[in-house]
Amino acid sequence: MGDLLSRRAINRATLDRQLLLRRSQLSISEVLERVVGMQAQAPNPPYYGLWTRLEDFTTDQLAALVNSREVVRIALMRSTIHLVTAGDCLMLRPLMQPVHERGLQTGYGKAIADIDPASLVVAGRELVEKQPMTFATLGAELAARWPGRDRHALAMAVRTWAPLVGVPPRGLWGSSGQAAHTTAESWLGRPLRTDATLDEMFIRYLAGFGPASVKDVQVWSGLTRLKEIADRLRPSLKVFSDENGVELFDLPTSPRPAPEVVAPVRFMAEFENMLLSYADRGRIISEEHRKRIFTPNGLIPGTFLVDGFVAGTWKRAAATLTIAPFAKLSKKDTAALQAEGGRLLDFAAAGAAHEIVFLEP
């Protein structure tokens, strides 16, 4: 077992990897690759996620990359929608195929049991490559060829067996409505990578989320049986243990700041990947507070960090920011949140009269 890392030391290392100790001057694509994408089933959260990590970020900058096809929205880790660079889309999607297939069998296995996958994929690809389609439209078109079948199950089967990306305007700041999809190969003009490896994925995860355990990588990805990957990479990795004796892996050259490094207040987006990518979330949120964030409806609210840990939730409605702390805040932390909240409203509601409301804990 390696050197001991305290909870606070792990927290500071995580914040550093996630660009939350100081705003970065990296490009948007570099940030997305650093954090291995951002969860993006709703259009706006990635914009907040980039704003809180980047200097001088504007919504138009990301919108330009979406429209130019340099970044895409596609189901990847945990079979959830992520915003990633085109290169990461082509690298990660083949590796996540087992996650997609497991989800399909769990949700729709009986509905598609005797359908030939190859025939369905050919038909689905033909449809969405001719014209991007919503899943509802795709399901209806497929049901004309497979009458009596569950339309949604047919669409989800194509989503599983073909790499479908969402196309604009879905994914642009403030957009709404159902997403239309086409294949990644058609949209990007390049094939999926056939040489991508789980070793590469494991290393990328550690670069953005480490130090971390094998179970952490499995929770983040949705994949299983990754211990053999860790064992194969072990000679090239740094090994630690946490306060519970769990073995943690990290890249030797990755930063691990001192535990006493100051962590500024930060507003985290809804569905923040950092909250969803560890088996042990204690590095970023207490168990008591975790129960208030992770509810049965599966919706993860926007949260804010004080001293590096989740200390409450936030919500924006037009030009009003409502901050709901879990406990009484100090005057210093209140002032810091007020200032950072003002910057958030300058970003998200420029030109309007701003209001920041603090709720009682």
mmCIF file with all atom_site columns, C-alpha atoms in Angstrom, residues 199 214 225-237 249:
data_model
loop_
_atom_site.group_PDB
_atom_site.id
_atom_site.type_symbol
_atom_site.label_atom_id
_atom_site.label_alt_id
_atom_site.label_comp_id
_atom_site.label_asym_id
_atom_site.label_entity_id
_atom_site.label_seq_id
_atom_site.pdbx_PDB_ins_code
_atom_site.Cartn_x
_atom_site.Cartn_y
_atom_site.Cartn_z
_atom_site.occupancy
_atom_site.B_iso_or_equiv
_atom_site.pdbx_formal_charge
_atom_site.auth_seq_id
_atom_site.auth_comp_id
_atom_site.auth_asym_id
_atom_site.auth_atom_id
_atom_site.pdbx_PDB_model_num
ATOM 1  C CA . ASP A 1 199 ? -5.357  1.526  -20.753 1.00 0.00 ? 199 ASP A CA 1
ATOM 2  C CA . VAL A 1 214 ? -10.383 1.127  -9.544  1.00 0.00 ? 214 VAL A CA 1
ATOM 3  C CA . ARG A 1 225 ? -13.574 -5.527 -14.272 1.00 0.00 ? 225 ARG A CA 1
ATOM 4  C CA . LEU A 1 226 ? -10.987 -2.778 -14.610 1.00 0.00 ? 226 LEU A CA 1
ATOM 5  C CA . LYS A 1 227 ? -8.687  -4.132 -11.905 1.00 0.00 ? 227 LYS A CA 1
ATOM 6  C CA . GLU A 1 228 ? -6.638  -5.945 -14.529 1.00 0.00 ? 228 GLU A CA 1
ATOM 7  C CA . ILE A 1 229 ? -6.057  -2.608 -16.271 1.00 0.00 ? 229 ILE A CA 1
ATOM 8  C CA . ALA A 1 230 ? -4.788  -1.073 -13.035 1.00 0.00 ? 230 ALA A CA 1
ATOM 9  C CA . ASP A 1 231 ? -2.561  -4.077 -12.408 1.00 0.00 ? 231 ASP A CA 1
ATOM 10 C CA . ARG A 1 232 ? -1.091  -3.848 -15.891 1.00 0.00 ? 232 ARG A CA 1
ATOM 11 C CA . LEU A 1 233 ? -0.421  -0.115 -15.513 1.00 0.00 ? 233 LEU A CA 1
ATOM 12 C CA . ARG A 1 234 ? 0.758   -0.327 -11.896 1.00 0.00 ? 234 ARG A CA 1
ATOM 13 C CA . PRO A 1 235 ? 4.524   -0.166 -12.681 1.00 0.00 ? 235 PRO A CA 1
ATOM 14 C CA . SER A 1 236 ? 4.008   3.197  -14.394 1.00 0.00 ? 236 SER A CA 1
ATOM 15 C CA . LEU A 1 237 ? 1.652   4.677  -11.772 1.00 0.00 ? 237 LEU A CA 1
ATOM 16 C CA . PHE A 1 249 ? -3.700  5.254  -8.371  1.00 0.00 ? 249 PHE A CA 1
#
